[in-house]
Amino acid sequence: MRFEWMLSLSLLIAAAESSVAQQLPFHIALGGTEKVSEISNDWSPSLISLEHEAGDEFKDMKMLEEKKEQLQKQIDRAKARINKTSATRDVLDTPFVWRNFQGNLYNYSVPNDNDIAVSNSGYVVSVMNSTIFMYDLNADTTIKYISLDAFATTLGNVNDKYDPKAIYDPVENKFAVVFLAGFTDVTSSIIVAFSQNDFPGGAWNFYELPGNPLNDSLWSDYPAIALTKDELFITVNHLHNDEPWQTGWVRSVIWQINKSGGYEGTELSAMLHHEIAFNGRRIRNLCPVKGGSTLYGPDVYFLSERNLDVSNDTFFLVHLTDTMNSPLQALEANALKSDAGYFIPVNAKQSSGGDLATNDSRVLGAFYENNRIQFVGNTTDTLTGTAAIYHGVISDVSGAPGLALRVMSDDTIHYGYPNIAYNGTGSQDNAAIIVVMRSAVNLFPGYSVISTDGAGSYSSLKNVKNGQSYVSVIPGIERWGDYSGAQRRYDDPGKVWVNGSFGTTAHKIATWIAEIALDPPPTGINAPVENKDVVQVYPNPSTEKITVAFSVSHSAIGVFELIDIQGRKVKTLLQEKVHAGKNEFTFSTQPLSSGTYFLFITINGTVIARQEVIKVQ
């Protein structure tokens, strides 16, 4: 194994363009409020085509594959001339994996879009494709695991739910989750959920933004989000109906939302920024830049580049000043040119089955800290011919921005879908953790992390989750996942929580969650917990009998207790040895009165699950 780092220094090649966008105000009424712990019915609808997903951006990959083939021919003819440096690799200590466990399971849909948020209170919200998984780190128990459809049931929206993003607000100590519904201009909407407090199992306020806000027969795809001190920002792409995103894209837009209204459950004030361009050419796939050690603002930044070009050397830094409705608000776009280019990523290889789709070279994650922006995305190493990732650093953001770009690659291992989060511990510390998916002809799909000091030095890769098998869900090129998750633990500097995909023994794809730090964990804390208490309960509600499916890592004494909604013990149902691996526990609900109860499963004195069960007549 080797790593190549390609270095380029950028120049600001054009003066900032001001007033290059149009604005349109909106007022969005509260769509409904739902208490997650009380959601009992989850139909979890999922529709997958063996040919392609309806409305999916990869339903017609002809244009994208032609560009990848064009790049491959260029690689075969002549290796690109790139200034390399190897002095930066393997310099820093390898990061450590602390707590880690199974997250969202395969839910009969692709791709495995991962994102994660973790609160100062120790609650995790992990999203994947069309499910949301809530976990309590303090009690080591699952709070709730449901589909996005059930999560937003209060809205009564029956369209397909997909592309979720999750974020934690350390200023308000609350969560926000954003996802999409519908694949046409008539059905498209952006669903925004705000938690009323820090406990994700509590009440959430739900809103729907129009997916076709300009009434021009377009629908919204591929959301990305960030928070500032006052506002929530959502970017989406507007596409034509029944066209792949490569050819159907029309514009990328920014939604600017007053977040306090969302937390309070009042009407949302929102501003749509559209027609965002540089030198008359619209800017595509805007990535909002998140805060590093905390939220920043009122100004906010966005990053983009020419993601569908076979090769290019330009990035775009978009700066939106001040808060919504401020008379001083302006939008500027700068172009930063690199001496070495980025490339459309070739598809990744795996040990069996189809190749893994790497999409394009868009910016996938970014954060702002110490007047600099660090960001990551997909590319190709034209020397090795493998799918790779880039890491960029824009310095002096508010002054005269300059950009350094480095590429992580390997002779045989393919990398893709990175994300990045700040994990420094001081005002001059620019350390970050990068999470990256990996696969090869002799390596099942899994993911790793790498640390950087933000100044050109990197650690070697640390494997977080090894794949158990190859992925085989759809014919041809398999969907690998459009993004992975990474978020700083704000009240614990130096810690970052990540989630990413891995191939399962059933040749499907699932999510693994992990805590990453630069210091070694206490003895035993980093032992992986296979299939940790992702509990399935059925039927629920029940009239006669309930079955609970769960898994444990080691054989131990298990206690199964039923507690009523007032916290009183109803019955110790069983105390018995539980064997390592998958288990099912069944009990009759006939002795119970109608109502809500909680089943506690305790293993060797530790509660591993607190699951709501409902008895009906």
XYZ file of C-alpha atoms in Angstrom:
617
model
C 0.000 0.000 0.000
C 1.160 3.512 -0.696
C -0.325 6.968 -0.562
C 0.302 9.719 -3.066
C -0.311 13.338 -2.175
C -0.681 15.803 -5.028
C -0.073 19.400 -3.987
C -1.348 22.514 -5.696
C -1.430 26.156 -4.689
C -4.308 28.202 -6.012
C -4.631 31.771 -7.082
C -7.640 34.051 -6.941
C -8.300 34.372 -10.662
C -11.224 36.778 -10.758
C -12.635 39.592 -8.708
C -15.653 38.769 -6.599
C -18.982 39.050 -8.362
C -21.657 40.761 -6.271
C -25.435 40.536 -6.620
C -25.229 37.436 -8.794
C -28.331 35.877 -7.260
C -32.019 36.631 -6.995
C -34.090 36.363 -3.816
C -37.639 35.243 -3.121
C -39.150 35.293 0.409
C -41.370 32.502 1.760
C -43.416 31.930 4.895
C -43.823 28.251 5.785
C -46.547 27.191 8.213
C -45.988 24.445 10.763
C -47.010 21.177 9.144
C -47.375 19.220 12.364
C -45.718 18.038 15.560
C -44.866 14.431 16.364
C -43.481 12.803 19.501
C -41.100 10.157 18.245
C -41.425 7.862 21.256
C -45.170 7.635 20.604
C -44.874 6.616 16.956
C -46.144 3.041 16.913
C -47.074 2.259 13.323
C -44.223 2.123 10.855
C -45.166 0.727 7.478
C -41.629 1.494 6.277
C -42.587 1.558 2.594
C -39.752 0.872 0.193
C -39.834 0.443 -3.571
C -36.744 -0.631 -5.494
C -36.546 -1.434 -9.178
C -34.159 -4.079 -10.449
C -33.459 -1.788 -13.388
C -33.124 1.568 -11.641
C -34.742 3.548 -8.868
C -37.658 5.716 -9.935
C -36.524 9.326 -9.889
C -33.004 8.318 -8.918
C -30.192 10.525 -10.118
C -28.326 7.464 -11.397
C -31.188 6.089 -13.471
C -29.331 7.102 -16.666
C -25.570 7.106 -16.185
C -24.651 7.248 -19.868
C -23.253 10.779 -19.809
C -21.352 10.243 -16.566
C -19.905 6.908 -17.676
C -18.797 8.397 -20.984
C -16.822 11.032 -19.092
C -15.246 8.385 -16.834
C -14.287 6.360 -19.928
C -12.837 9.486 -21.499
C -10.648 10.030 -18.441
C -9.574 6.377 -18.437
C -8.405 6.702 -22.035
C -6.375 9.770 -21.110
C -4.811 7.855 -18.218
C -3.976 4.943 -20.487
C -2.380 7.199 -23.129
C -0.220 9.249 -20.820
C 0.098 9.755 -17.084
C -0.820 13.270 -16.000
C 2.089 15.525 -15.078
C 1.472 16.315 -11.430
C 3.782 17.848 -8.846
C 3.944 15.278 -6.059
C 5.130 15.402 -2.510
C 5.477 12.455 -0.161
C 6.795 14.392 2.808
C 3.312 14.925 4.241
C 2.093 11.350 4.463
C 2.183 9.141 7.565
C 3.576 11.995 9.658
C 0.826 12.267 12.274
C -0.247 9.606 14.751
C -3.008 7.322 13.537
C -6.369 8.141 15.158
C -8.046 5.705 17.531
C -11.481 4.135 17.346
C -13.401 4.420 20.609
C -17.023 3.313 20.949
C -18.426 1.799 17.775
C -21.563 -0.150 16.934
C -24.115 -1.120 14.305
C -26.293 1.728 13.096
C -28.958 1.756 10.401
C -29.655 -1.602 8.777
C -30.203 -2.350 5.099
C -33.755 -1.257 4.297
C -34.312 -2.625 0.794
C -33.191 0.550 -0.892
C -30.036 2.179 -2.241
C -27.776 4.110 -1.984
C -26.623 4.112 1.632
C -26.642 7.884 2.250
C -25.089 8.317 5.707
C -25.089 11.348 7.982
C -24.740 11.727 11.741
C -25.380 14.232 14.524
C -24.427 13.896 18.198
C -25.509 16.155 21.055
C -23.670 17.406 24.101
C -26.198 15.373 26.092
C -24.951 12.143 24.506
C -27.706 11.430 22.000
C -26.948 10.266 18.450
C -29.110 10.752 15.377
C -27.929 8.628 12.449
C -29.678 8.739 9.085
C -29.304 6.408 6.136
C -31.237 6.506 2.891
C -34.775 6.299 4.280
C -34.348 5.480 7.979
C -33.477 7.371 11.138
C -31.709 5.709 14.074
C -31.661 7.417 17.492
C -29.310 6.209 20.185
C -28.572 7.081 23.827
C -24.819 6.906 24.498
C -25.308 7.326 28.241
C -27.533 4.287 28.655
C -26.177 2.423 25.606
C -29.694 1.880 24.319
C -31.626 2.471 21.152
C -34.158 5.295 21.510
C -35.945 4.720 18.216
C -35.290 3.166 14.833
C -37.917 4.052 12.248
C -38.386 4.951 8.615
C -38.410 8.556 7.458
C -41.990 7.907 6.388
C -43.042 7.106 9.968
C -40.870 9.920 11.362
C -42.808 12.483 9.291
C -46.186 10.782 9.554
C -47.803 13.954 10.898
C -47.418 15.591 7.473
C -49.498 12.966 5.692
C -47.050 13.007 2.780
C -47.287 9.658 0.956
C -44.435 10.275 -1.490
C -41.100 8.456 -1.269
C -38.755 9.901 1.395
C -35.006 9.957 0.708
C -31.667 11.842 0.907
C -31.665 12.588 4.673
C -29.228 14.963 6.396
C -28.889 15.411 10.174
C -27.231 18.188 12.177
C -26.852 19.165 15.833
C -27.119 22.748 17.062
C -24.682 23.280 19.979
C -26.043 26.790 20.578
C -29.665 25.712 21.033
C -28.860 22.113 22.105
C -31.320 20.714 19.559
C -31.358 18.719 16.325
C -32.491 19.378 12.777
C -33.128 16.738 10.120
C -33.732 17.507 6.443
C -34.850 15.086 3.728
C -36.740 15.061 0.440
C -40.065 13.684 -0.758
C -41.218 13.081 -4.317
C -39.450 12.924 -7.662
C -41.501 15.299 -9.842
C -42.316 19.004 -9.854
C -45.854 18.160 -8.650
C -44.819 15.882 -5.754
C -41.434 17.351 -4.721
C -40.986 18.895 -1.288
C -38.211 19.451 1.254
C -39.130 18.160 4.707
C -37.471 19.956 7.620
C -37.768 18.623 11.184
C -36.662 20.545 14.292
C -36.461 18.863 17.692
C -38.130 20.749 20.538
C -35.340 19.789 22.942
C -32.121 17.784 23.059
C -33.842 14.377 23.380
C -34.477 13.021 19.872
C -37.127 10.648 21.186
C -39.256 13.646 22.158
C -41.359 16.040 20.086
C -40.314 17.361 16.663
C -41.792 20.165 14.582
C -42.229 19.383 10.878
C -42.331 21.725 7.897
C -42.482 21.311 4.117
C -40.666 23.645 1.762
C -41.853 23.592 -1.842
C -39.689 21.462 -4.114
C -40.784 23.555 -7.090
C -40.676 27.032 -5.490
C -40.433 28.986 -8.766
C -43.274 27.058 -10.409
C -41.163 26.224 -13.453
C -41.761 22.455 -13.653
C -38.605 21.518 -11.750
C -38.090 19.345 -8.655
C -35.539 19.412 -5.812
C -32.747 16.865 -5.419
C -29.602 16.284 -3.327
C -29.852 18.438 -0.164
C -26.898 19.674 1.873
C -27.193 21.603 5.152
C -25.371 23.825 7.641
C -26.279 25.893 10.698
C -25.092 29.319 11.771
C -25.880 31.039 15.050
C -29.214 32.303 13.740
C -30.179 30.296 10.691
C -30.422 26.960 8.910
C -29.146 26.739 5.322
C -30.256 24.102 2.834
C -28.939 23.764 -0.697
C -30.656 21.667 -3.354
C -30.482 21.151 -7.111
C -33.449 21.877 -9.377
C -33.944 19.252 -12.104
C -36.259 18.625 -15.041
C -38.764 15.795 -14.678
C -37.757 12.377 -16.014
C -34.176 13.358 -16.777
C -30.981 12.240 -15.031
C -29.339 14.920 -12.942
C -26.373 15.096 -15.313
C -28.486 16.510 -18.142
C -31.613 17.551 -16.229
C -29.909 20.008 -13.867
C -31.044 23.618 -14.230
C -29.822 25.432 -11.120
C -28.624 25.070 -7.533
C -30.370 27.162 -4.880
C -29.927 28.186 -1.257
C -32.739 28.132 1.313
C -32.047 30.461 4.258
C -34.317 29.781 7.254
C -34.760 31.419 10.669
C -34.107 28.386 12.853
C -35.704 29.778 16.043
C -39.150 29.498 14.474
C -38.488 25.847 13.716
C -37.487 25.013 17.276
C -40.493 26.921 18.660
C -42.988 25.444 16.209
C -44.065 28.798 14.773
C -44.180 29.969 11.165
C -40.850 29.770 9.370
C -39.412 32.808 7.647
C -37.367 31.645 4.664
C -35.496 33.214 1.771
C -34.749 31.413 -1.482
C -31.529 32.485 -3.229
C -31.472 31.377 -6.866
C -29.695 32.129 -10.160
C -26.343 31.889 -8.365
C -23.678 32.309 -11.029
C -20.113 33.279 -11.805
C -19.351 35.155 -15.013
C -22.851 34.403 -16.212
C -22.578 30.639 -15.705
C -24.652 29.057 -12.963
C -22.761 27.407 -10.106
C -23.649 23.766 -9.525
C -23.906 21.625 -6.359
C -23.332 24.166 -3.599
C -21.896 22.635 -0.408
C -22.680 24.686 2.747
C -19.640 25.180 4.977
C -20.381 24.120 8.574
C -18.841 25.520 11.733
C -15.700 23.915 13.160
C -15.383 24.215 16.956
C -18.829 25.828 17.124
C -21.305 27.618 14.883
C -20.175 30.736 13.059
C -22.146 33.572 11.467
C -24.008 35.671 10.582
C -22.110 35.283 7.287
C -21.969 31.840 5.681
C -19.859 30.244 2.923
C -20.567 27.669 0.212
C -18.195 25.709 -2.019
C -18.533 24.305 -5.508
C -16.557 23.346 -8.607
C -17.115 21.999 -12.120
C -18.011 18.536 -10.899
C -18.938 16.991 -14.255
C -15.827 18.086 -16.147
C -13.407 15.283 -16.960
C -10.739 17.525 -15.453
C -10.705 21.084 -14.151
C -8.684 23.318 -11.853
C -11.252 25.793 -10.487
C -13.205 25.929 -7.232
C -15.868 28.504 -6.364
C -16.177 30.201 -2.967
C -19.636 31.723 -2.485
C -20.059 34.182 0.383
C -23.519 35.157 1.666
C -23.279 38.077 4.069
C -25.458 38.866 7.079
C -28.800 37.431 8.120
C -32.005 37.124 6.143
C -33.763 40.397 5.292
C -30.760 42.478 6.314
C -30.460 45.531 4.016
C -26.703 44.880 3.903
C -26.997 41.290 2.733
C -25.070 40.455 -0.441
C -23.877 37.352 -2.251
C -20.370 37.165 -3.707
C -18.712 34.463 -5.790
C -14.937 34.009 -6.054
C -13.038 31.589 -8.288
C -9.928 29.873 -6.939
C -7.671 28.247 -9.507
C -5.388 25.329 -8.670
C -2.093 24.548 -10.369
C -3.033 20.861 -10.329
C -6.493 19.780 -11.352
C -9.167 17.508 -9.989
C -10.773 14.783 -12.087
C -14.065 13.007 -12.438
C -13.691 9.868 -10.275
C -13.416 6.484 -11.930
C -15.712 3.845 -10.454
C -14.393 1.827 -7.525
C -13.680 -1.903 -7.650
C -14.819 -4.561 -5.215
C -13.989 -8.226 -4.719
C -17.035 -9.520 -6.563
C -20.183 -8.226 -8.136
C -20.475 -4.926 -9.973
C -18.267 -1.875 -9.653
C -19.162 0.758 -7.059
C -20.467 4.108 -8.343
C -18.384 7.116 -7.292
C -20.628 9.807 -8.777
C -18.665 12.996 -9.600
C -16.091 15.346 -8.059
C -18.443 17.697 -6.156
C -17.448 19.029 -2.723
C -18.962 16.618 -0.169
C -18.093 18.202 3.182
C -16.557 21.415 4.548
C -16.047 23.348 7.788
C -14.860 26.847 8.773
C -12.353 27.457 11.590
C -9.556 29.997 12.214
C -10.442 31.954 9.046
C -9.847 28.907 6.888
C -12.064 26.333 5.213
C -11.191 22.656 4.930
C -13.155 20.526 2.476
C -13.183 17.112 0.772
C -14.556 15.385 -2.327
C -14.068 12.596 -4.874
C -11.457 12.557 -7.641
C -9.121 10.191 -9.534
C -5.397 9.633 -9.111
C -4.322 9.631 -12.749
C -1.012 7.989 -11.797
C -2.585 4.891 -10.240
C -5.890 4.968 -12.113
C -7.800 4.436 -8.845
C -10.705 6.353 -7.366
C -9.317 8.835 -4.843
C -10.349 11.752 -2.630
C -9.087 15.316 -2.357
C -8.571 17.467 0.742
C -8.511 21.219 0.239
C -7.588 24.067 2.582
C -8.600 27.644 1.804
C -6.591 30.055 3.944
C -7.331 33.734 4.713
C -10.959 33.242 3.735
C -12.071 36.770 4.678
C -9.045 38.427 3.077
C -7.162 37.147 0.040
C -8.150 33.467 -0.169
C -5.543 30.921 -1.235
C -6.074 27.181 -1.710
C -3.869 24.135 -1.217
C -5.185 20.865 -2.668
C -3.941 17.385 -1.827
C -5.129 14.015 -3.055
C -5.204 10.743 -1.117
C -4.826 7.627 -3.231
C -3.494 4.085 -3.270
C -2.120 1.713 -5.912
C -4.928 -0.801 -5.465
C -7.478 0.528 -2.952
C -10.254 2.789 -4.183
C -11.503 5.660 -2.006
C -14.748 7.599 -2.154
C -17.441 9.692 -0.499
C -15.355 11.442 2.178
C -16.550 13.822 4.859
C -14.592 15.986 7.275
C -15.027 17.392 10.788
C -12.897 19.642 12.986
C -11.253 18.002 15.990
C -8.784 20.632 17.149
C -8.525 21.691 20.774
C -7.379 25.317 20.583
C -7.571 28.584 18.649
C -4.483 27.783 16.570
C -5.268 24.106 16.127
C -6.572 23.179 12.660
C -6.715 19.414 13.164
C -9.469 17.491 11.416
C -10.731 13.954 10.915
C -11.571 12.728 7.423
C -13.855 9.715 6.994
C -13.533 7.823 3.708
C -15.123 4.760 2.131
C -12.716 2.146 0.726
C -12.891 -0.953 -1.481
C -10.678 -3.025 -3.787
C -10.631 -6.216 -5.805
C -9.299 -7.983 -2.694
C -11.044 -5.835 -0.066
C -14.741 -5.815 0.829
C -16.364 -2.346 1.026
C -15.858 -0.669 4.404
C -14.567 2.647 5.679
C -11.608 4.305 7.384
C -10.572 7.586 8.983
C -7.452 9.716 8.648
C -6.285 12.689 10.708
C -4.725 15.880 9.375
C -3.272 18.985 11.006
C -4.829 21.144 8.294
C -1.369 22.300 7.244
C -0.222 19.503 4.949
C 0.499 16.625 7.325
C -1.546 13.435 7.608
C -1.704 10.162 9.484
C -1.961 6.741 7.941
C -5.466 5.352 7.568
C -7.232 3.720 10.477
C -9.818 1.121 9.484
C -13.093 1.670 11.326
C -15.293 -1.011 9.818
C -14.202 -3.825 7.523
C -16.695 -5.091 4.992
C -18.081 -8.580 5.552
C -18.724 -9.278 1.878
C -19.192 -7.612 -1.493
C -22.285 -5.533 -2.298
C -24.875 -6.858 -4.748
C -28.225 -5.073 -4.746
C -28.883 -3.866 -8.283
C -27.599 -5.045 -11.686
C -24.476 -3.448 -13.099
C -22.723 -0.675 -11.195
C -23.696 -0.811 -7.519
C -24.672 2.309 -5.582
C -21.957 2.855 -2.971
C -23.523 5.790 -1.116
C -23.786 9.489 -1.924
C -22.246 10.734 1.328
C -20.878 9.735 4.734
C -21.250 11.424 8.133
C -18.824 13.246 10.437
C -19.491 15.626 13.337
C -17.405 17.028 16.162
C -18.517 16.271 19.713
C -18.728 19.939 20.712
C -18.499 19.434 24.484
C -15.573 16.995 24.179
C -12.814 18.619 22.071
C -10.746 16.162 20.081
C -13.643 13.723 19.539
C -15.464 13.201 16.245
C -18.397 10.876 15.568
C -18.623 9.292 12.123
C -20.862 6.886 10.253
C -20.244 5.074 7.005
C -21.188 2.053 4.936
C -19.970 -1.525 4.882
C -20.883 -4.616 2.883
C -22.855 -7.182 4.906
C -22.715 -10.972 4.751
C -25.983 -10.862 2.787
C -24.248 -8.703 0.108
C -26.278 -5.690 1.161
C -25.087 -2.452 2.703
C -25.509 -1.134 6.256
C -24.246 1.628 8.554
C -21.576 1.515 11.236
C -21.217 4.288 13.842
C -17.941 5.145 15.584
C -16.324 7.631 17.942
C -12.874 8.784 16.777
C -10.157 10.436 18.875
C -6.438 11.182 18.706
C -5.804 9.678 22.139
C -6.118 5.946 22.892
C -9.344 4.868 24.595
C -9.554 3.321 28.049
C -8.981 -0.419 28.020
C -11.802 -2.283 26.353
C -13.840 0.707 25.243
C -12.998 0.351 21.552
C -14.101 -3.268 21.199
C -16.602 -3.374 18.342
C -20.114 -4.281 19.366
C -21.575 -6.305 16.525
C -25.240 -5.589 15.836
C -25.504 -3.698 19.104
C -29.136 -3.576 20.272
C -30.722 -2.612 16.992
C -33.903 -4.189 18.295
C -36.799 -5.246 16.121
C -40.207 -5.669 17.749
C -43.180 -7.222 15.974
C -46.074 -7.061 15.785
C -46.229 -3.738 17.606
C -48.959 -2.813 18.558
C -50.073 -6.329 19.446
C -53.227 -8.017 20.656
C -51.786 -11.347 21.796
C -48.035 -11.806 21.453
C -44.875 -9.765 20.849
C -41.552 -10.993 19.462
C -38.314 -9.091 20.051
C -35.319 -9.789 17.795
C -31.940 -8.628 19.096
C -28.259 -9.506 19.107
C -25.504 -9.593 21.709
C -21.763 -9.986 21.336
C -21.184 -12.424 24.221
C -23.160 -15.029 26.124
C -24.466 -13.583 29.381
C -27.375 -13.550 31.824
C -30.302 -11.582 30.427
C -33.202 -10.050 32.339
C -36.423 -9.091 30.533
C -38.648 -6.671 32.461
C -41.876 -4.914 31.537
C -42.381 -1.370 32.890
C -45.543 0.719 32.624
C -45.668 4.310 31.408
C -45.470 5.591 35.020
C -42.172 3.770 35.493
C -43.562 0.971 37.668
C -42.420 -2.589 37.114
C -45.261 -4.730 35.795
C -43.436 -8.043 35.520
C -40.019 -9.647 35.371
C -40.805 -11.788 32.365
C -37.644 -13.891 32.276
C -34.147 -14.233 33.671
C -32.065 -16.614 31.586
C -28.752 -17.091 29.807
C -28.650 -15.315 26.439
C -26.338 -16.796 23.819
C -23.988 -14.729 21.666
C -25.404 -13.719 18.296
C -28.979 -13.273 17.139
C -31.823 -13.983 19.585
C -35.591 -13.743 19.687
C -37.649 -13.186 22.831
C -41.424 -13.680 22.717
C -44.048 -12.992 25.356
C -47.841 -12.854 25.554
C -49.602 -9.531 25.965
C -52.936 -11.093 26.940
C -52.508 -10.373 30.692
C -51.927 -6.669 29.937
C -54.476 -3.897 29.802
C -54.472 -1.780 26.658
C -51.771 0.865 26.714
C -48.089 1.659 26.288
C -45.329 -0.238 28.100
C -41.538 -0.464 27.950
C -39.556 -3.677 27.652
C -36.115 -3.451 29.274
C -33.462 -5.977 28.264
C -30.542 -6.091 30.683
C -27.392 -8.093 29.943
C -24.951 -8.687 32.815
C -26.385 -5.711 34.678
C -26.295 -3.295 31.710
C -29.487 -2.170 30.000
C -28.943 -2.795 26.288
C -32.466 -1.957 25.107
C -35.463 0.047 26.229
C -38.175 -0.709 23.718
C -41.707 0.694 23.628
C -44.446 -1.915 23.192
C -48.142 -1.258 22.763
C -51.037 -3.540 23.740
C -54.355 -3.121 21.925
C -57.621 -5.012 22.293
